[in-house]
Short mmCIF file of C-alpha atoms and ligand atoms in Angstrom, two decimals:
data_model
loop_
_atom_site.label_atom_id
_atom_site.label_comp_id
_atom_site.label_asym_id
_atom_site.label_seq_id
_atom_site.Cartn_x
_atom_site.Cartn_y
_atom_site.Cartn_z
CA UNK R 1 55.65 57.02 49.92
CA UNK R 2 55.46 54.53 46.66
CA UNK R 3 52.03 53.49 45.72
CA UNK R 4 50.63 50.17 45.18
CA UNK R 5 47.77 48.83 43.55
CA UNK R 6 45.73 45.62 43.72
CA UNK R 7 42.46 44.38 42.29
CA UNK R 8 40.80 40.99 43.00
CA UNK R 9 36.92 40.45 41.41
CA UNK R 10 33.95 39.85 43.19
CA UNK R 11 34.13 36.03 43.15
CA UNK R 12 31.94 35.77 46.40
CA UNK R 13 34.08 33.89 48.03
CA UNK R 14 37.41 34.86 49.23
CA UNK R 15 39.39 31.09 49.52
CA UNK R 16 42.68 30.48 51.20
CA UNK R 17 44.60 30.22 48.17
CA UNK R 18 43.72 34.38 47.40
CA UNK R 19 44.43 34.41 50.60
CA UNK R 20 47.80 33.15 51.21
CA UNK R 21 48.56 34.08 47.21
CA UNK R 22 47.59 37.62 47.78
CA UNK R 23 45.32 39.54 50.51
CA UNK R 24 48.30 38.80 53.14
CA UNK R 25 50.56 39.98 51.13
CA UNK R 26 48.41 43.25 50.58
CA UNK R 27 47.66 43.39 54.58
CA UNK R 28 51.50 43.57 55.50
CA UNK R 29 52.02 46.22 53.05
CA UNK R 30 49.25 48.53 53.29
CA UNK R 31 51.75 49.45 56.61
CA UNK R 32 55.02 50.20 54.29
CA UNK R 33 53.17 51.99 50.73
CA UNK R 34 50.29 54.40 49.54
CA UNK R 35 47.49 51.04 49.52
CA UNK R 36 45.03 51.15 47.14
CA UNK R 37 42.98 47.78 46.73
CA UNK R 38 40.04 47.77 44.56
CA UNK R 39 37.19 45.36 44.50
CA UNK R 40 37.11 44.76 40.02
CA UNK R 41 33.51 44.54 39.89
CA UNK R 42 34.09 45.61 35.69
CA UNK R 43 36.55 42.84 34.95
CA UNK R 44 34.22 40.53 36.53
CA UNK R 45 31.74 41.27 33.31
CA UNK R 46 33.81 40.58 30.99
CA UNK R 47 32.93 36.99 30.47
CA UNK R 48 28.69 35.44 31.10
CA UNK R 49 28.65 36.34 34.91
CA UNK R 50 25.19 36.21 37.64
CA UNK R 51 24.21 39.80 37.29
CA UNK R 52 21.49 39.68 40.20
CA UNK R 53 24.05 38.23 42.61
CA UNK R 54 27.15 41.08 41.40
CA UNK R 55 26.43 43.55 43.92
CA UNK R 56 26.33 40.86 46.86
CA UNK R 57 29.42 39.50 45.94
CA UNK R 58 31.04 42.67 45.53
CA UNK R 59 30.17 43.72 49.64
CA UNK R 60 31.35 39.75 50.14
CA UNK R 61 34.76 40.34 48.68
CA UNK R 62 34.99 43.61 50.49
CA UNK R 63 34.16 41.60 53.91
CA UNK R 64 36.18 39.04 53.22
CA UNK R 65 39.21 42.03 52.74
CA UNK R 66 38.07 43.93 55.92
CA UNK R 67 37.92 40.15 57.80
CA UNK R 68 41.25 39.31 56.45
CA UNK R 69 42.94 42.03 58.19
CA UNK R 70 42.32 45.74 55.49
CA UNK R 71 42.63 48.54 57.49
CA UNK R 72 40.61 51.22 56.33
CA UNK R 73 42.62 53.52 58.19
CA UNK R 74 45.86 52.21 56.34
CA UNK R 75 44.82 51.40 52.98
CA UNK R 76 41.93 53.00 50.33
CA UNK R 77 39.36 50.33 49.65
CA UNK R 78 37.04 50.75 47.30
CA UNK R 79 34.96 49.31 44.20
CA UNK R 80 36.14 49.84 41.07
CA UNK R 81 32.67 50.63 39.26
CA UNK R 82 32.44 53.79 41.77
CA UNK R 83 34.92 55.60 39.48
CA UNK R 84 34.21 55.84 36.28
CA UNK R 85 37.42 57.08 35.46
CA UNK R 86 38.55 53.87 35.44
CA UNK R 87 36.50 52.69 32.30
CA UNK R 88 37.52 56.27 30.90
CA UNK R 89 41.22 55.82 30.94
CA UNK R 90 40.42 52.47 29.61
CA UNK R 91 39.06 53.99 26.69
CA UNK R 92 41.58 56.68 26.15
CA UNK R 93 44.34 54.07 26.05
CA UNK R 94 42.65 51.82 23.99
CA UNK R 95 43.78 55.01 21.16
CA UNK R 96 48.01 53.66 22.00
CA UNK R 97 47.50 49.79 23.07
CA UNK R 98 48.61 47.36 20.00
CA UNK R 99 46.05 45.17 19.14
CA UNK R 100 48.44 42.17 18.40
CA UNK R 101 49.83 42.66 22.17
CA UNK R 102 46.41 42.03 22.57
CA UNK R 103 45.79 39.21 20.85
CA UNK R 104 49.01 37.34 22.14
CA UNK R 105 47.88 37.45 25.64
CA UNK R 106 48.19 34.27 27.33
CA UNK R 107 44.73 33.97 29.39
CA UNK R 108 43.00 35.58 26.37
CA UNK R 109 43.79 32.79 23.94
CA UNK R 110 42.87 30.34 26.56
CA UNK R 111 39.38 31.85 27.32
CA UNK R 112 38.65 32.99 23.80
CA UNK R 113 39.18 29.44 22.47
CA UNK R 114 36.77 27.73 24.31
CA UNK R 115 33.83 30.15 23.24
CA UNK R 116 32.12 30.68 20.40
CA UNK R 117 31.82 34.35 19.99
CA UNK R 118 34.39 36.45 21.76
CA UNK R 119 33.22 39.40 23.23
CA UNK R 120 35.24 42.78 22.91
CA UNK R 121 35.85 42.80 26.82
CA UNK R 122 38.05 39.83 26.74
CA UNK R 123 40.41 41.49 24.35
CA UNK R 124 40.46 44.24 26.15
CA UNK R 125 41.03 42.91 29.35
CA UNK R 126 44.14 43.83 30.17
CA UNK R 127 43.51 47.39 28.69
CA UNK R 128 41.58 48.01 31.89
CA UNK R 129 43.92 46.87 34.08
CA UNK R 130 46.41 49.47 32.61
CA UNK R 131 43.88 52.17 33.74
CA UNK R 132 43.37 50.61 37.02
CA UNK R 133 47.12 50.41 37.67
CA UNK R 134 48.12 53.86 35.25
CA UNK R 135 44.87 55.69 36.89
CA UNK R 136 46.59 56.11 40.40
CA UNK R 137 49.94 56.13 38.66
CA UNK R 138 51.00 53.36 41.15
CA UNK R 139 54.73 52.83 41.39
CA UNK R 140 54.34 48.78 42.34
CA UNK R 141 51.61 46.08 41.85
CA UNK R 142 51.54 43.08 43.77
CA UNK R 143 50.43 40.48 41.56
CA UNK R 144 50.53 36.33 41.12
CA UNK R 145 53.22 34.97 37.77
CA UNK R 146 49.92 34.30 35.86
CA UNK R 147 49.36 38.44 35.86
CA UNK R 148 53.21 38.87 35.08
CA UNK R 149 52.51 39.29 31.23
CA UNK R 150 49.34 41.80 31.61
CA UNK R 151 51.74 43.93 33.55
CA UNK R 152 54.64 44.02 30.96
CA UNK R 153 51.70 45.20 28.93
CA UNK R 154 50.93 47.97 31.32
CA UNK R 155 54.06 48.89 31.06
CA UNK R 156 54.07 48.85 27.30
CA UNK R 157 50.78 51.04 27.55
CA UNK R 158 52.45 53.42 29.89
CA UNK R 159 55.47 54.32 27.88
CA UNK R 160 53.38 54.37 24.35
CA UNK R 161 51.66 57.28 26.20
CA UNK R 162 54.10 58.90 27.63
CA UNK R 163 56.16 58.81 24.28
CA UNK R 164 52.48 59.92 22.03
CA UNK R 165 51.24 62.57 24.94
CA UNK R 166 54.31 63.80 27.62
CA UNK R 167 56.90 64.14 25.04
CA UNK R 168 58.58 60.83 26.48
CA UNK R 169 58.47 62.05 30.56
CA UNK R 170 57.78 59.30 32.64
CA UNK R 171 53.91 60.71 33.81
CA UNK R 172 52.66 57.29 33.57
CA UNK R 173 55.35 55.83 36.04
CA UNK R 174 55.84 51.67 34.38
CA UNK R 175 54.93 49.84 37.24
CA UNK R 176 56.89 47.07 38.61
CA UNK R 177 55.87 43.50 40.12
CA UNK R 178 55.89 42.54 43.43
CA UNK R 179 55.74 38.72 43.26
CA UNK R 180 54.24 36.96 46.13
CA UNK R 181 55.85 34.22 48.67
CA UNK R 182 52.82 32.15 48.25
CA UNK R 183 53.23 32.09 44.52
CA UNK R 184 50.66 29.31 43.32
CA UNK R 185 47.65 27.29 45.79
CA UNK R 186 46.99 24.30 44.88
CA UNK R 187 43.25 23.45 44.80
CA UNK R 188 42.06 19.96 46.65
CA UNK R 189 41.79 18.22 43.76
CA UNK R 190 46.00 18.57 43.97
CA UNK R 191 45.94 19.74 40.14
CA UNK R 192 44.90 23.03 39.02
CA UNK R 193 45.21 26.76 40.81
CA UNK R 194 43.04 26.84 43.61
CA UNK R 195 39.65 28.28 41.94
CA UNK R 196 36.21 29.06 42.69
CA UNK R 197 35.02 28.36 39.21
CA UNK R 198 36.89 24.59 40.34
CA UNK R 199 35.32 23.85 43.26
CA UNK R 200 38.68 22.85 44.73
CA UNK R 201 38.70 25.86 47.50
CA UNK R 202 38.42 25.78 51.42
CA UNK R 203 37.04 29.17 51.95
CA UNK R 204 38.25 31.83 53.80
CA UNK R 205 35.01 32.24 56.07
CA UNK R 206 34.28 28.41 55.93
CA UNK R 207 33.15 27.01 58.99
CA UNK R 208 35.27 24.43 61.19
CA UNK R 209 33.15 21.33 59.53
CA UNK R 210 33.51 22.82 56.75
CA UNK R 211 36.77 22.80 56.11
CA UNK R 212 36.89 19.33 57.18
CA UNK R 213 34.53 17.91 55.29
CA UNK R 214 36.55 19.63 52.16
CA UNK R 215 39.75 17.98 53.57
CA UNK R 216 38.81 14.52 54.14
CA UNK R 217 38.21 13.89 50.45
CA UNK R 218 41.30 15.96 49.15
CA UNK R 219 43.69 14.28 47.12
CA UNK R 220 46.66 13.40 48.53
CA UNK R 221 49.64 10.88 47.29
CA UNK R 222 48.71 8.45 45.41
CA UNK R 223 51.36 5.99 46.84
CA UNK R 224 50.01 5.87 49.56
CA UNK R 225 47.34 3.74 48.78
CA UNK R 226 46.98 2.36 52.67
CA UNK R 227 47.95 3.19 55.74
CA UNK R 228 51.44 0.67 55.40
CA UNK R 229 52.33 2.50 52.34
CA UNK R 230 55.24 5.19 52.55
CA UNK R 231 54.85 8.71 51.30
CA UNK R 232 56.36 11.01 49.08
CA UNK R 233 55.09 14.35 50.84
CA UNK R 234 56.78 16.95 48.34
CA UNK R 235 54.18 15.78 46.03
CA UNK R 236 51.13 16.03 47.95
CA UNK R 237 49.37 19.30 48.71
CA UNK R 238 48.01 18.93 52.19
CA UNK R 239 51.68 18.63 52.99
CA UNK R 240 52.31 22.44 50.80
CA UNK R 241 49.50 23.57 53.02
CA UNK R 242 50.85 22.64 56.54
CA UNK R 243 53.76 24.92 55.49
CA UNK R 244 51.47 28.15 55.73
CA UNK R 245 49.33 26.87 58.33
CA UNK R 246 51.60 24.85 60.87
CA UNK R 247 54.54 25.46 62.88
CA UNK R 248 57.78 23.86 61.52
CA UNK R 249 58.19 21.11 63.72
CA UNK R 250 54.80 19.58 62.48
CA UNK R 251 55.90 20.29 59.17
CA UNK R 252 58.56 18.20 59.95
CA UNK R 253 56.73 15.43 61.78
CA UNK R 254 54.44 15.34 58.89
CA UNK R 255 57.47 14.70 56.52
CA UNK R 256 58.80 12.03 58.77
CA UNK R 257 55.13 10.11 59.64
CA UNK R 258 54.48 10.22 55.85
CA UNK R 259 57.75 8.83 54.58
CA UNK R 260 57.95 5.77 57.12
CA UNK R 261 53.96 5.44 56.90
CA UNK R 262 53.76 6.10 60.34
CA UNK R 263 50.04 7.66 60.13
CA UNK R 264 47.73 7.40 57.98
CA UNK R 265 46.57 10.52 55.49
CA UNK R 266 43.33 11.37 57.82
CA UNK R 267 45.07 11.94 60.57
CA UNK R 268 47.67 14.39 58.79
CA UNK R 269 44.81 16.09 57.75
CA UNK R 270 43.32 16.17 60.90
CA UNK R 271 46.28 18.15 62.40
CA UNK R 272 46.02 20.50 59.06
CA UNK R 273 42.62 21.30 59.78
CA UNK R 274 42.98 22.03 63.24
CA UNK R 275 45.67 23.91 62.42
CA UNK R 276 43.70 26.18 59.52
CA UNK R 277 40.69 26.32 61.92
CA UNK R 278 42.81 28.02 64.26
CA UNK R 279 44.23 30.12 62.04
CA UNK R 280 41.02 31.33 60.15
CA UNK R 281 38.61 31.73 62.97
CA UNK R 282 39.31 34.78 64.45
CA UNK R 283 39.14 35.71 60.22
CA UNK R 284 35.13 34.30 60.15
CA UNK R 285 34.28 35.88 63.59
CA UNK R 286 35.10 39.07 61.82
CA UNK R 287 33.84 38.68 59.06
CA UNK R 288 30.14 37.79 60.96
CA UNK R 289 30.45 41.21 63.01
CA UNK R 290 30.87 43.00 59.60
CA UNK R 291 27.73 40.94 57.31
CA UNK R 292 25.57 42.11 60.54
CA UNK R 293 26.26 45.85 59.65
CA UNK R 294 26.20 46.18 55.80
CA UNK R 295 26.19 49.87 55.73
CA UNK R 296 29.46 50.46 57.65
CA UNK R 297 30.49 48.59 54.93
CA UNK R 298 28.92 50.64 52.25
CA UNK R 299 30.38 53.64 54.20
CA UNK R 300 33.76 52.36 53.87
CA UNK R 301 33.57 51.38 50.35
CA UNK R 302 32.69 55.07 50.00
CA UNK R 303 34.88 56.65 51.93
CA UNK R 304 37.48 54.63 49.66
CA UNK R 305 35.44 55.76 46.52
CA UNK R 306 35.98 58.99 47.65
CA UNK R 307 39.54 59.13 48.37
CA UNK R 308 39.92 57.18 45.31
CA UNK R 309 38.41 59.55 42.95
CA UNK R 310 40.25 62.67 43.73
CA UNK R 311 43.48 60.78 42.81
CA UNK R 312 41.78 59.75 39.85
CA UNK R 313 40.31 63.32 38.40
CA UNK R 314 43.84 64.95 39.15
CA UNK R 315 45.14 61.66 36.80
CA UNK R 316 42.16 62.26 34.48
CA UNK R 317 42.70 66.26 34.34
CA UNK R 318 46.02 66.09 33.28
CA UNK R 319 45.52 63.00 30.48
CA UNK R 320 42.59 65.01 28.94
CA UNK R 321 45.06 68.08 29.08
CA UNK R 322 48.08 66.38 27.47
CA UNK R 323 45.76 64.59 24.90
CA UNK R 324 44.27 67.79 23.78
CA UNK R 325 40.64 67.06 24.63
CA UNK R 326 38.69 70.74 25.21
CA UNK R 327 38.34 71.14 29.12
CA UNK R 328 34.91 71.69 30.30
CA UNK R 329 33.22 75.38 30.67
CA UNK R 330 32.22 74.37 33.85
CA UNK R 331 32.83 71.15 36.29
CA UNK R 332 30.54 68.14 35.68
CA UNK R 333 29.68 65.51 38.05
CA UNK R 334 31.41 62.50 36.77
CA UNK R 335 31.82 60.26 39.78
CA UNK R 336 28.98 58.30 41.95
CA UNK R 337 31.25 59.38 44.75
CA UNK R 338 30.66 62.33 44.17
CA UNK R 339 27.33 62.85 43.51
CA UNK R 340 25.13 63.39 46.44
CA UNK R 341 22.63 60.01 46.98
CA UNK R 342 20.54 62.10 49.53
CA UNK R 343 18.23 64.94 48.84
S1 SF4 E 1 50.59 11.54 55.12
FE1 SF4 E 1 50.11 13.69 54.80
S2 SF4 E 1 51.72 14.47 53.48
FE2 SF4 E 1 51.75 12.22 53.33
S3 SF4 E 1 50.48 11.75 51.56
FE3 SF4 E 1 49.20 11.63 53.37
S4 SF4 E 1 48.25 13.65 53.53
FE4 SF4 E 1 50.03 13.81 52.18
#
């Protein structure tokens, strides 16, 4: 069966737009592939980030995952930090990745030039998310078209490798894209990619008031300055988000009532947020079962650390092999899987 791996980081919140962008995506093929989704706890250090809140939002993410419909059972979930092999690989193909390939990378110009002194990480960024993809030798990666470039840079990485190390065999298989329906989620503030970092998210455990009270204010057309004024709804974003969360014959009502100004914007978003409440509550009611028993979810997230690391020290054995480093005398502990936590 073809494997696939995914990573999201431990924002703390999991909004509709990963949501819809991604995690659905993820939960109808964890059925179909070999599912591997890993909470990226590392990439989420690699700019300032709350250290004393990491941890918590790491178990959030994973709740928000398990909420949103990750079957344990179907799919390996686990956190990336709890194999170090990840930060290993990293390092190993750090020896074959270009450093301009590096430096031409889209979201690393962006970040680096608005700080004053760039750390390493950033550059190197996309280096670990080679070894996340390369560690599990995953055949396909679902990802959004803003990751599109860091994976033709994967693939880059892999075939270096496999051209320096396994004689030009494809043992790193070059993993291809699979590109989302639900490409790009436009925030509330109808501009940018629906963000935490924005504040232009309705989040995936909000609470029915809560996602009206986000609503109400939420940019909309900006023809329709009152109630008598027609609409152009192809350019307003509540009307992009009754496609995913109403059935088509509101999303055509909504069409008509805004072009002849037969409603008025509250009301459309009324029906929206009825329409997402319904959708997202069974989600949250999950979600509160699951933050009342924190260790089933650590024992999950072990389970998957667990699963996840034997594919990882068979990858790992064979790298150090083909790269010629000296093999052990005798095995070493080198996971937090697999070390034992009790006495
Ligand atoms: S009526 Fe609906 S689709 Fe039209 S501008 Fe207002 S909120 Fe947008």
């Amino acid at each position: 069966m073809p494997r696939i791996f995914s990573g999201i980081q431990p924002s703390g919140e999991l909004h509709i737009g990963n949501w819809l962008g991604a995690v659905k995506n993820w939960v109808n093929l964890q059925h179909s592939y070999d599912t591997l989704i890993c909470v990226v706890d590392l990439h989420a250090i690699s700019g300032k980030y709350d250290h004393q809140s990491l941890a918590q939002r790491t178990r959030e993410m994973a709740i928000g995952l398990l909420a949103a419909g990750v079957d344990p059972e179907q799919a390996t979930l686990f956190v990336q930090s709890h194999v170090p092999e990840h930060s290993e690989l990293q390092w190993l193909l750090n020896t074959v990745t270009p450093l301009g390939e590096l430096e031409r990378m889209t979201q690393f110009k962006d970040k680096a030039q608005r700080l004053e002194s760039v750390p390493a990480g950033l550059l190197n960024y996309p280096v670990l998310m080679a070894a996340d993809i390369l560690l599990y030798r995953a055949d396909l990666v679902p990802v959004g078209e803003d990751q599109v470039q860091h994976l033709e840079l994967t693939r880059e990485i892999a075939r270096k490798w496999n051209t320096e190390f396994a004689r030009g065999e494809a043992f790193f298989p070059e993993p291809q894209p699979i590109l989302s329906e639900a490409k790009r989620i436009t925030g509330l503030d109808g501009q940018a990619k629906m963000s935490k970092s924005l504040g232009n998210t309705i989040g995936l455990l909000d609470s029915p008031e809560e996602i009206w009270q986000k609503l109400r204010p939420a940019k909309t057309d900006p023809a329709r300055v009152t109630r008598r004024d027609p609409g152009t709804p192809e350019v307003c974003n509540i009307y992009h988000l009754h496609q995913y969360f109403s059935p088509p014959e509101t999303v055509a009502l909504v069409a008509e009532n805004c072009r002849g100004a037969k409603w008025g914007c509250l009301d459309c978003k009324r029906v929206l947020a009825d329409n997402m409440i319904a959708a997202l509550t069974p989600i949250r009611e999950r979600a509160l079962e699951l933050q009342a028993e924190p260790d089933r979810v650590d024992q999950i997230l072990g389970d998957g650390a667990l699963t996840a690391h034997r594919i990882a020290a068979q990858t790992m054995r064979e790298v150090h092999d083909r790269m010629g480093l000296l093999s052990p005398a005798r095995p070493v502990l080198s996971s937090p899987a697999q070390r034992d936590p009790e006495p």
